[in-house]
Coordinates of C-alpha atoms in Angstrom, one line a residue:
M1 CA 0.0 0.0 0.0
R2 CA 1.6 3.3 -1.1
H3 CA 1.5 6.4 1.0
G4 CA 1.5 10.1 -0.1
L5 CA 0.3 13.3 1.5
P6 CA -1.3 13.2 4.9
A7 CA -4.9 14.4 5.3
G8 CA -5.4 17.9 4.1
G9 CA -2.7 17.7 1.5
V10 CA -2.8 18.7 -2.2
P11 CA -5.7 17.1 -4.0
L12 CA -4.8 14.3 -6.5
A13 CA -6.2 16.3 -9.4
D14 CA -3.5 19.0 -8.7
R15 CA -0.8 16.4 -8.8
Q16 CA -1.5 14.3 -11.8
G17 CA 0.7 16.3 -14.1
N18 CA 3.7 15.3 -12.0
C19 CA 2.7 11.7 -11.4
L20 CA 1.6 10.3 -14.8
H21 CA 2.9 6.9 -13.9
Q22 CA 0.6 6.7 -10.9
C23 CA -2.4 7.8 -12.9
F24 CA -1.7 5.0 -15.3
I25 CA -1.4 2.4 -12.5
M26 CA -4.6 3.7 -10.8
G27 CA -6.5 3.6 -14.1
F28 CA -5.2 0.1 -14.9
R29 CA -6.3 -1.2 -11.5
A30 CA -9.7 0.4 -11.8
M31 CA -10.2 -1.0 -15.3
F32 CA -9.5 -4.5 -14.2
L33 CA -11.2 -4.4 -10.8
P34 CA -14.6 -6.0 -11.9
F35 CA -12.7 -8.7 -13.8
R36 CA -10.4 -9.5 -10.8
L37 CA -13.3 -9.8 -8.4
S38 CA -15.1 -12.1 -10.7
V39 CA -12.1 -14.3 -11.0
L40 CA -11.7 -14.4 -7.2
L41 CA -15.2 -15.4 -6.6
I42 CA -15.0 -18.2 -9.2
L43 CA -11.8 -19.5 -7.7
L44 CA -13.2 -19.4 -4.2
L45 CA -16.4 -21.2 -5.3
F46 CA -14.3 -23.8 -7.1
S47 CA -12.0 -24.2 -4.1
A48 CA -14.9 -24.7 -1.7
A49 CA -16.9 -27.1 -3.9
G50 CA -14.2 -29.1 -5.7
A51 CA -11.7 -30.1 -3.0
Q52 CA -11.8 -32.3 0.1
V53 CA -10.3 -30.2 2.9
H54 CA -9.2 -31.8 6.1
D55 CA -6.5 -29.4 7.4
P56 CA -8.2 -27.2 10.0
V57 CA -6.0 -24.2 9.2
Q58 CA -7.0 -24.6 5.5
L59 CA -10.6 -24.7 6.5
A60 CA -10.2 -21.7 8.7
L61 CA -8.5 -19.8 5.8
M62 CA -11.4 -20.6 3.5
D63 CA -13.8 -19.3 6.1
L64 CA -11.8 -16.2 6.8
L65 CA -11.3 -15.2 3.2
E66 CA -14.8 -16.1 2.0
N67 CA -16.3 -14.0 4.7
R68 CA -14.2 -10.9 3.8
S69 CA -15.8 -7.6 3.0
L70 CA -15.7 -6.6 -0.6
P71 CA -14.4 -3.1 -1.4
S72 CA -16.9 -0.2 -1.8
N73 CA -16.8 2.3 -4.6
G74 CA -13.4 3.9 -5.0
E75 CA -11.7 1.5 -2.6
T76 CA -9.3 -1.2 -3.7
D77 CA -8.7 -3.0 -0.4
L78 CA -10.6 -5.8 1.3
R79 CA -11.5 -6.2 5.0
V80 CA -10.6 -9.5 6.6
G81 CA -12.0 -9.3 10.0
E82 CA -10.7 -6.0 11.4
Y83 CA -7.7 -6.0 9.1
T84 CA -7.3 -4.4 5.6
V85 CA -5.5 -6.5 2.9
D86 CA -5.1 -6.2 -0.8
Q87 CA -7.3 -8.1 -3.3
W88 CA -4.4 -9.9 -4.9
L89 CA -3.9 -11.7 -1.6
V90 CA -7.3 -13.4 -1.8
E91 CA -6.5 -14.5 -5.3
L92 CA -3.2 -16.0 -4.2
Y93 CA -4.9 -18.2 -1.6
A94 CA -7.7 -19.1 -4.0
Q95 CA -5.1 -20.4 -6.5
R96 CA -3.6 -22.6 -3.7
D97 CA -7.0 -24.1 -2.7
M98 CA -6.8 -22.1 0.5
R99 CA -3.6 -23.9 1.7
P100 CA -1.5 -21.7 4.0
L101 CA 1.8 -20.4 2.8
W102 CA 3.8 -20.3 6.0
I103 CA 1.9 -22.4 8.6
D104 CA 2.1 -26.2 8.6
E105 CA 0.7 -28.9 10.9
N106 CA 3.1 -27.8 13.6
G107 CA 2.3 -24.2 13.4
P108 CA 4.5 -21.4 12.0
G109 CA 7.8 -22.9 10.9
A110 CA 11.3 -21.5 10.1
R111 CA 10.2 -19.5 7.1
A112 CA 7.3 -17.9 9.0
S113 CA 9.8 -17.1 11.7
S114 CA 12.1 -15.4 9.1
I115 CA 9.3 -13.2 7.9
A116 CA 8.0 -12.3 11.4
S117 CA 11.5 -11.5 12.6
T118 CA 12.1 -9.3 9.6
I119 CA 8.8 -7.4 10.2
I120 CA 9.7 -6.9 13.8
A121 CA 13.2 -5.7 12.9
S122 CA 11.8 -3.2 10.4
F123 CA 12.0 -0.8 13.4
D124 CA 15.8 -0.8 12.9
E125 CA 15.2 0.2 9.2
G126 CA 13.3 3.3 10.3
L127 CA 10.0 1.8 9.4
D128 CA 6.9 1.2 11.6
P129 CA 6.5 -2.5 12.4
D130 CA 2.8 -2.0 12.9
A131 CA 2.4 -1.1 9.3
Y132 CA 3.2 -4.8 8.7
H133 CA 0.9 -6.2 11.5
A134 CA 3.8 -6.7 14.0
E135 CA 1.6 -6.4 17.1
T136 CA -1.0 -9.0 15.9
I137 CA 1.7 -11.4 14.5
S138 CA 3.5 -11.3 17.9
R139 CA 0.2 -11.9 19.8
L140 CA -0.8 -14.9 17.5
W141 CA 2.6 -16.4 17.3
N142 CA 2.1 -19.1 20.0
S143 CA -1.5 -19.7 19.3
D144 CA -2.8 -23.2 18.5
D145 CA -6.2 -22.0 17.4
S146 CA -6.7 -22.8 13.7
S147 CA -8.6 -19.6 13.0
E148 CA -5.9 -17.5 14.6
L149 CA -3.2 -19.4 12.7
A150 CA -5.1 -18.8 9.5
L151 CA -5.2 -15.1 10.2
L152 CA -1.5 -15.3 11.1
D153 CA -0.7 -16.8 7.7
V154 CA -2.6 -14.0 5.9
L155 CA -1.0 -11.2 7.9
L156 CA 2.5 -12.7 7.3
T157 CA 1.8 -12.7 3.6
D158 CA 0.4 -9.2 3.6
G159 CA 3.1 -7.8 5.9
L160 CA 5.8 -9.4 3.8
S161 CA 4.4 -7.8 0.6
S162 CA 4.1 -4.4 2.1
Y163 CA 7.6 -4.5 3.7
A164 CA 9.1 -5.7 0.4
A165 CA 7.5 -2.8 -1.5
D166 CA 8.5 -0.2 1.1
M167 CA 12.1 -1.4 1.1
A168 CA 12.3 -1.5 -2.7
Q169 CA 10.7 1.8 -3.5
G170 CA 10.1 3.7 -0.3
R171 CA 6.9 3.9 1.8
T172 CA 5.9 7.3 0.3
E173 CA 5.4 8.6 -3.3
P174 CA 7.9 11.4 -3.7
C175 CA 6.0 13.3 -6.4
L176 CA 2.9 13.4 -4.2
L177 CA 5.0 15.1 -1.5
D178 CA 6.6 17.7 -3.7
P179 CA 6.4 18.3 -7.5
Q180 CA 10.2 18.9 -7.5
L181 CA 10.8 15.3 -6.3
F182 CA 10.8 13.4 -9.6
A183 CA 9.9 9.7 -9.6
S184 CA 12.5 9.0 -12.3
A185 CA 15.0 8.9 -9.5
R186 CA 13.2 5.9 -7.9
Q187 CA 14.0 2.3 -8.0
T188 CA 12.4 0.7 -11.1
G189 CA 11.3 -2.9 -11.6
D190 CA 8.4 -5.2 -11.0
N191 CA 6.0 -3.8 -8.4
N192 CA 3.6 -6.8 -8.6
P193 CA 2.9 -7.8 -5.0
L194 CA 1.8 -11.3 -6.0
A195 CA 5.2 -11.8 -7.8
R196 CA 7.0 -10.5 -4.7
V197 CA 5.4 -13.0 -2.4
L198 CA 5.9 -15.9 -4.8
E199 CA 9.6 -14.9 -5.2
A200 CA 9.9 -15.1 -1.4
Y201 CA 8.0 -18.3 -1.2
H202 CA 10.3 -20.0 -3.7
A203 CA 13.5 -18.6 -2.4
D204 CA 16.1 -21.2 -1.4
D205 CA 17.4 -19.0 1.3
L206 CA 14.5 -16.8 2.6
D207 CA 16.7 -14.9 5.1
Q208 CA 19.1 -13.9 2.3
Y209 CA 16.2 -12.9 0.1
L210 CA 14.7 -10.7 2.8
D211 CA 18.1 -9.1 3.4
S212 CA 18.5 -8.4 -0.3
L213 CA 15.4 -6.1 -0.2
K214 CA 17.3 -3.5 1.7
P215 CA 19.1 -0.7 -0.2
S216 CA 22.6 -2.0 -0.9
H217 CA 24.5 1.3 -1.0
S218 CA 26.5 2.1 2.1
A219 CA 24.9 5.5 2.6
Y220 CA 21.7 3.8 3.7
G221 CA 23.5 1.3 6.0
L222 CA 25.5 4.1 7.7
L223 CA 22.3 6.0 8.4
R224 CA 20.8 2.8 9.9
D225 CA 23.9 2.5 12.2
A226 CA 23.5 6.2 13.2
L227 CA 19.8 5.7 13.9
S228 CA 20.7 2.9 16.4
E229 CA 23.3 5.2 18.1
Y230 CA 20.9 8.2 18.3
R231 CA 18.1 6.0 19.7
K232 CA 20.5 4.9 22.4
I233 CA 21.3 8.5 23.2
A234 CA 17.5 9.2 23.4
A235 CA 17.0 6.2 25.7
Q236 CA 19.6 7.7 28.1
G237 CA 17.9 11.0 28.2
G238 CA 19.4 12.9 25.3
W239 CA 21.8 15.8 25.8
P240 CA 21.5 18.9 28.0
A241 CA 20.1 22.2 26.8
I242 CA 22.7 25.0 26.7
P243 CA 21.4 28.4 28.1
D244 CA 21.5 31.4 25.8
G245 CA 24.2 34.0 26.4
P246 CA 27.0 35.9 24.8
S247 CA 29.4 34.2 22.3
I248 CA 32.3 32.2 23.8
R249 CA 35.7 32.5 22.3
R250 CA 38.8 30.4 23.0
G251 CA 40.6 31.5 26.2
M252 CA 37.4 32.7 27.8
Q253 CA 35.7 31.3 30.9
D254 CA 32.0 30.7 31.0
P255 CA 29.7 28.7 33.4
R256 CA 28.0 27.0 30.4
L257 CA 31.2 25.3 29.2
P258 CA 30.8 22.1 31.4
K259 CA 27.4 21.5 29.8
I260 CA 28.8 22.2 26.4
R261 CA 31.6 19.6 27.1
L262 CA 29.0 17.0 28.1
R263 CA 26.8 17.9 25.1
L264 CA 29.7 17.3 22.7
T265 CA 30.9 14.2 24.5
I266 CA 27.5 12.5 24.0
T267 CA 27.7 13.0 20.3
G268 CA 31.4 12.0 20.0
D269 CA 32.7 15.5 19.1
Y270 CA 34.7 15.9 22.4
G271 CA 37.0 13.2 23.6
G272 CA 38.5 14.9 26.6
T273 CA 38.3 13.7 30.1
D274 CA 37.8 17.0 31.9
L275 CA 34.0 17.7 31.7
H276 CA 33.9 20.3 34.5
S277 CA 36.4 23.0 33.4
P278 CA 34.8 26.4 32.7
L279 CA 37.8 27.4 30.5
Y280 CA 37.5 27.3 26.7
D281 CA 40.7 25.5 25.9
A282 CA 42.2 24.3 22.6
E283 CA 40.9 20.7 23.0
L284 CA 37.3 21.9 23.4
A285 CA 37.8 24.4 20.5
D286 CA 38.7 21.5 18.2
A287 CA 35.5 19.7 19.3
V288 CA 33.4 22.8 18.6
K289 CA 35.0 23.1 15.1
L290 CA 34.1 19.4 14.4
F291 CA 30.6 20.1 15.5
Q292 CA 30.4 23.2 13.3
K293 CA 31.6 21.2 10.3
R294 CA 29.0 18.5 10.9
H295 CA 26.3 21.0 10.9
N296 CA 27.4 23.1 7.9
L297 CA 28.2 26.1 10.2
E298 CA 31.1 28.5 9.8
I299 CA 34.1 26.7 11.2
D300 CA 35.5 29.4 13.4
G301 CA 35.4 27.8 16.9
I302 CA 33.3 30.6 18.2
I303 CA 30.3 29.3 20.3
G304 CA 27.8 31.8 19.0
R305 CA 24.1 32.0 18.3
N306 CA 24.0 29.6 15.4
T307 CA 26.3 27.0 17.1
L308 CA 24.2 27.1 20.3
A309 CA 21.0 26.7 18.3
A310 CA 22.4 23.6 16.6
M311 CA 23.6 22.2 19.9
N312 CA 20.1 22.6 21.3
V313 CA 18.2 20.7 18.6
P314 CA 16.8 17.8 20.6
V315 CA 17.9 14.3 19.9
E316 CA 14.3 13.4 18.8
K317 CA 14.6 15.9 16.0
R318 CA 17.9 14.4 14.9
I319 CA 16.4 10.9 14.9
S320 CA 13.5 12.2 12.7
Q321 CA 16.1 13.6 10.3
I322 CA 17.8 10.2 10.1
L323 CA 14.5 8.4 9.5
I324 CA 13.5 10.8 6.8
N325 CA 16.8 10.5 4.9
M326 CA 16.7 6.7 5.1
E327 CA 13.4 6.9 3.3
R328 CA 15.0 9.1 0.6
W329 CA 17.7 6.5 0.0
R330 CA 14.9 3.9 -0.4
W331 CA 13.6 6.1 -3.3
Q332 CA 17.0 5.9 -4.9
P333 CA 17.9 3.1 -7.4
H334 CA 19.5 0.4 -5.2
R335 CA 22.3 -0.3 -7.7
L336 CA 24.5 2.6 -8.5
D337 CA 27.5 2.9 -10.8
D338 CA 30.9 2.7 -9.1
R339 CA 31.9 6.1 -10.4
R340 CA 29.2 8.7 -9.8
V341 CA 28.6 12.3 -8.8
Y342 CA 26.4 13.3 -5.9
V343 CA 25.1 16.9 -5.5
N344 CA 23.4 17.3 -2.1
I345 CA 21.1 20.3 -2.4
A346 CA 20.6 20.7 1.4
G347 CA 24.3 20.3 2.1
F348 CA 25.4 22.6 -0.7
Y349 CA 28.1 20.2 -1.7
L350 CA 29.3 18.0 -4.6
H351 CA 31.1 14.7 -4.2
A352 CA 32.6 12.6 -6.9
M353 CA 32.6 9.0 -5.8
N354 CA 34.5 5.9 -6.8
K355 CA 32.6 3.1 -5.0
E356 CA 32.7 4.4 -1.4
K357 CA 35.8 6.6 -1.8
V358 CA 35.4 10.4 -2.2
E359 CA 37.7 11.4 -5.1
L360 CA 36.7 15.0 -5.4
A361 CA 34.6 17.3 -3.2
M362 CA 33.6 21.0 -3.5
P363 CA 31.0 23.5 -2.4
V364 CA 28.2 24.3 -4.7
I365 CA 25.4 27.0 -5.0
V366 CA 21.9 25.7 -5.6
G367 CA 18.5 27.1 -6.4
E368 CA 16.9 29.6 -4.0
V369 CA 13.7 28.7 -2.3
Y370 CA 11.6 30.2 -5.0
H371 CA 13.6 28.5 -7.8
K372 CA 14.2 25.1 -6.3
T373 CA 16.8 22.8 -7.8
P374 CA 14.9 19.5 -8.7
V375 CA 15.8 16.1 -7.5
F376 CA 16.6 13.6 -10.3
S377 CA 19.3 11.4 -11.8
D378 CA 21.0 11.6 -15.2
R379 CA 24.4 11.4 -16.9
I380 CA 26.8 14.3 -17.6
R381 CA 27.3 14.0 -21.4
Y382 CA 29.4 17.0 -22.4
I383 CA 31.3 20.0 -21.2
E384 CA 30.9 23.4 -22.9
F385 CA 33.9 25.7 -22.6
N386 CA 33.4 29.4 -23.0
P387 CA 29.6 28.9 -23.2
Y388 CA 26.9 31.2 -24.4
W389 CA 24.2 31.9 -21.9
N390 CA 20.8 31.8 -23.6
I391 CA 18.8 33.8 -21.0
P392 CA 15.6 32.0 -19.9
D393 CA 12.3 33.8 -20.6
S394 CA 11.5 34.3 -16.9
I395 CA 14.9 36.0 -16.3
A396 CA 14.5 38.2 -19.4
R397 CA 11.1 39.3 -18.3
N398 CA 11.6 39.7 -14.5
E399 CA 15.2 40.8 -14.3
I400 CA 16.6 41.9 -17.7
L401 CA 13.6 44.1 -18.7
P402 CA 13.6 46.2 -15.5
E403 CA 17.3 46.9 -16.0
L404 CA 16.7 47.9 -19.6
I405 CA 14.0 50.3 -18.7
K406 CA 16.3 52.0 -16.2
N407 CA 19.4 51.8 -18.5
P408 CA 19.0 51.2 -22.3
A409 CA 22.8 50.5 -22.5
Y410 CA 22.4 47.5 -20.2
L411 CA 22.8 44.9 -23.0
E412 CA 26.0 46.4 -24.3
E413 CA 27.5 46.8 -20.9
N414 CA 26.8 43.2 -20.1
N415 CA 27.9 41.7 -23.4
I416 CA 24.3 40.6 -24.2
R417 CA 22.9 40.3 -27.7
I418 CA 19.3 40.2 -28.8
F419 CA 17.9 37.9 -31.6
E420 CA 14.5 37.9 -33.3
G421 CA 13.6 34.4 -32.2
W422 CA 14.9 31.2 -30.7
S423 CA 15.9 29.4 -33.9
E424 CA 19.7 29.0 -34.6
N425 CA 19.5 31.3 -37.6
A426 CA 17.3 34.0 -36.1
P427 CA 18.7 37.4 -37.2
E428 CA 20.4 39.6 -34.6
L429 CA 18.6 42.9 -33.7
D430 CA 19.9 46.3 -32.6
G431 CA 18.8 46.7 -29.0
S432 CA 19.0 50.4 -29.1
I433 CA 16.0 50.7 -31.4
F434 CA 13.5 49.3 -28.8
N435 CA 11.3 51.2 -26.5
W436 CA 11.6 48.8 -23.6
R437 CA 8.7 50.3 -21.6
D438 CA 6.4 49.3 -24.5
I439 CA 7.8 45.8 -25.0
G440 CA 6.5 44.5 -21.6
R441 CA 5.4 40.9 -21.7
H442 CA 6.1 40.6 -25.4
I443 CA 9.8 40.5 -24.5
N444 CA 9.5 36.7 -24.7
R445 CA 9.4 36.9 -28.5
Y446 CA 13.1 37.7 -28.4
R447 CA 16.2 35.6 -27.5
F448 CA 18.8 37.3 -25.3
R449 CA 22.2 35.7 -25.4
Q450 CA 25.2 36.6 -23.2
D451 CA 28.5 35.9 -25.1
P452 CA 31.5 34.2 -23.6
G453 CA 33.6 36.5 -21.4
P454 CA 34.7 37.1 -17.8
D455 CA 31.2 38.4 -16.8
N456 CA 29.2 35.6 -18.4
S457 CA 26.8 34.3 -15.8
L458 CA 27.7 30.7 -16.6
G459 CA 31.4 31.5 -16.1
R460 CA 33.9 29.7 -18.3
M461 CA 32.3 26.3 -18.6
K462 CA 29.2 24.3 -18.0
F463 CA 28.5 20.6 -17.5
V464 CA 25.5 19.4 -19.4
F465 CA 23.1 16.4 -18.8
P466 CA 20.2 17.2 -21.1
N467 CA 17.0 17.1 -19.2
R468 CA 13.5 18.5 -19.2
Y469 CA 14.2 20.7 -16.3
S470 CA 16.9 22.7 -18.1
V471 CA 19.2 22.2 -15.1
F472 CA 23.0 21.9 -15.4
L473 CA 26.2 22.5 -13.5
H474 CA 28.3 25.6 -14.3
D475 CA 31.0 28.0 -13.3
T476 CA 30.2 31.5 -12.0
P477 CA 31.8 34.9 -11.8
R478 CA 30.2 35.4 -8.4
R479 CA 33.0 33.7 -6.4
D480 CA 32.0 35.7 -3.3
L481 CA 28.8 33.7 -2.8
F482 CA 30.8 30.6 -1.9
K483 CA 31.8 32.1 1.5
H484 CA 28.3 31.8 2.8
D485 CA 27.2 28.7 4.8
D486 CA 23.7 28.7 3.2
R487 CA 24.2 28.8 -0.6
A488 CA 20.7 28.8 -2.1
F489 CA 21.2 31.7 -4.6
S490 CA 20.6 30.4 -8.1
H491 CA 17.6 30.1 -10.4
G492 CA 17.8 26.3 -10.2
C493 CA 21.0 25.4 -11.9
I494 CA 24.0 24.4 -9.8
R495 CA 27.2 26.5 -9.6
V496 CA 30.4 24.7 -8.8
S497 CA 33.2 26.3 -6.9
E498 CA 36.1 24.5 -8.6
P499 CA 35.0 24.1 -12.2
L500 CA 38.5 23.5 -13.5
D501 CA 39.1 20.6 -11.1
F502 CA 35.7 19.2 -12.0
A503 CA 36.3 19.4 -15.7
G504 CA 39.7 17.7 -15.3
Y505 CA 38.2 14.9 -13.2
L506 CA 35.5 14.2 -15.8
L507 CA 37.8 14.3 -18.8
A508 CA 40.4 12.2 -17.1
Q509 CA 37.9 9.3 -17.0
D510 CA 38.0 9.4 -20.8
D511 CA 41.6 10.2 -21.6
D512 CA 44.5 10.7 -19.2
S513 CA 46.0 13.2 -21.6
W514 CA 43.6 15.8 -20.3
D515 CA 45.3 18.1 -17.8
T516 CA 44.9 21.7 -16.6
E517 CA 47.2 23.0 -19.3
R518 CA 45.2 21.5 -22.1
I519 CA 41.9 22.8 -20.6
N520 CA 43.3 26.3 -20.0
K521 CA 44.5 26.4 -23.7
I522 CA 40.8 25.9 -24.8
L523 CA 39.6 28.5 -22.3
D524 CA 42.2 31.0 -23.5
E525 CA 40.8 30.8 -27.1
K526 CA 37.6 32.4 -25.7
K527 CA 35.7 30.5 -28.3
R528 CA 32.7 28.2 -27.5
T529 CA 34.0 24.7 -27.6
V530 CA 32.0 21.5 -26.8
V531 CA 33.8 18.3 -25.6
V532 CA 31.6 15.2 -25.5
L533 CA 32.4 12.7 -22.8
K534 CA 33.1 9.2 -24.1
N535 CA 32.0 7.8 -20.8
P536 CA 29.0 9.9 -19.6
M537 CA 29.2 10.4 -15.8
P538 CA 26.2 9.4 -13.7
I539 CA 25.0 12.3 -11.6
H540 CA 22.4 12.1 -8.8
I541 CA 21.0 15.4 -7.6
L542 CA 19.8 14.6 -4.1
Y543 CA 18.1 16.3 -1.1
R544 CA 19.7 15.0 2.1
T545 CA 19.5 16.7 5.5
A546 CA 21.5 13.9 7.2
I547 CA 24.4 12.0 5.7
V548 CA 27.2 9.9 7.1
D549 CA 30.7 10.3 5.7
P550 CA 31.6 6.8 4.2
E551 CA 35.3 7.3 5.1
T552 CA 35.1 8.7 8.7
G553 CA 31.7 7.3 9.7
I554 CA 30.8 10.8 11.1
I555 CA 27.2 12.0 10.6
S556 CA 26.4 15.5 9.4
F557 CA 23.1 17.3 9.7
F558 CA 22.0 20.1 7.3
K559 CA 19.3 22.8 7.4
D560 CA 16.1 21.9 5.6
V561 CA 16.5 24.7 3.2
Y562 CA 13.4 23.9 1.1
G563 CA 11.2 22.9 4.0
R564 CA 10.7 19.3 2.9
D565 CA 11.4 17.3 6.0
E566 CA 8.3 17.9 8.0
L567 CA 6.0 17.0 5.1
L568 CA 7.8 13.7 4.5
L569 CA 7.8 13.0 8.3
Q570 CA 4.0 13.4 8.4
A571 CA 3.6 11.2 5.4
L572 CA 5.8 8.5 6.9
Y573 CA 4.5 8.6 10.4
P574 CA 1.0 10.2 10.6
G575 CA 1.0 9.6 14.4
G576 CA 4.5 10.9 14.9
S577 CA 7.8 9.0 14.7
A578 CA 8.1 8.9 18.5
K579 CA 5.1 6.6 18.6
I580 CA 6.7 3.8 16.6
C581 CA 6.6 0.7 18.7
Q582 CA 9.7 -1.6 19.1
Y583 CA 8.7 -5.2 19.6
P584 CA 10.8 -7.8 21.4
P585 CA 12.0 -10.9 19.5
L586 CA 9.5 -13.6 19.0
A587 CA 9.1 -16.0 21.9
P588 CA 10.0 -19.6 20.9
R589 CA 7.0 -21.9 20.4

């Protein structure tokens, strides 16, 4: 069962343009619903009339599923007693003449135990075990009543299917949460629940199969480990709140410093043994700098307002961030290329990876809140040196036009030319002949192009992965913006701080003859030059507010710059993540 917005969210009709794949699936299910129900009824009647049944659990299954409640208009689920299950599940049991899948004459066996244990352990994966019937499964586990064992078998099947789907693709639909979260980044493959259950049923090693459902990339596993550690911190009472006050600099004394030492000890930033000193010494300053680095703060060692605010975020909030970002990794394809580029929008950083090794890292600038950078995956296919900047309509209308009205010489001063249209052979026009006040909204008839040069808004190069969002990576003449901690300044494209290094890295994957000297020679020609990559580089534009460094194992938390975390948290855990129940291991029968 998939999950999208909580109650009160955006109506489905407003979201269909961004979720065409869902509309297709929903239409498909609606079209075949009458046919499916007819088939189920025929199968059930055949099963009841044409087979001698002696197994009491099989008889109980027949009674349980034949007395189910059919879905009402607009619904797709069935009611089995007080539980909701999918229609395919009834069809599966009908095809088996109502024989149980996981329960035998001795009760639940080893395979049932594997499924039940996996469902209970879904708590460790940041999921809610009760979404997979954990409470009822635990309660029925040692029952000898045939009706209860029949229900147990059904709930194991339904829970397994839902767990497998949530692990493979995430529990939520990203495009229903935010139109800038594109489903193309999700895991693809067969989403047939019947096929999933049969695959598990026929698996030679069920434990291995269940383990294979989890995302295989280390980023997910590292967050799972961090979740365990932060839950332990929460169980021990969390960390102390630090009172407000003036900034603390190295060498100063302050009565808050013992609490700060304890706070940083709990999260592993401070490894000193003196927890009571009120002196801000060098050892504590190093711990503060590590904390600042982990929270994308200015690394100055000064315990100021922003650093104190980050220290005072409660452990429960950090746990929620970890849970949210584990879900985001479940959206991601589970198999990734060894060499790949990550851009983390929330972290304002780019990492070039080779397996789990970071080969290149640099700060980036991303889209401002009103021009969000979208989340998707693609491949960098070419580099354009000394690029033209074909100015988008919205920028021409909202930014260029007001400047032209104030200063008719703006185009010439900024090396911008104007063309009669958007075709390649559109004639160039003389900008001085226009009365810009009269042009108004008709400005979109014309194409504005900024030629290569030191003031070109794209800088000296851009990195292109053709996509429907017109997003790419590029250089920038605004080097001053990289000094900021929060770097959401662009119109949606991504500005890289070290374009020469990035170009060299990409080109070296094709041909080791590429070096800085060769690239600079092209740049010095000041002529637009396109170099196509022989081996297009996979790029994943992500939104992660919690990540773990694969080399150091240190977790970092980032500001939710686009305000996406709370919406996802509500969709994942409508009752609140703190209410997720952890169940003890199954008692032996």
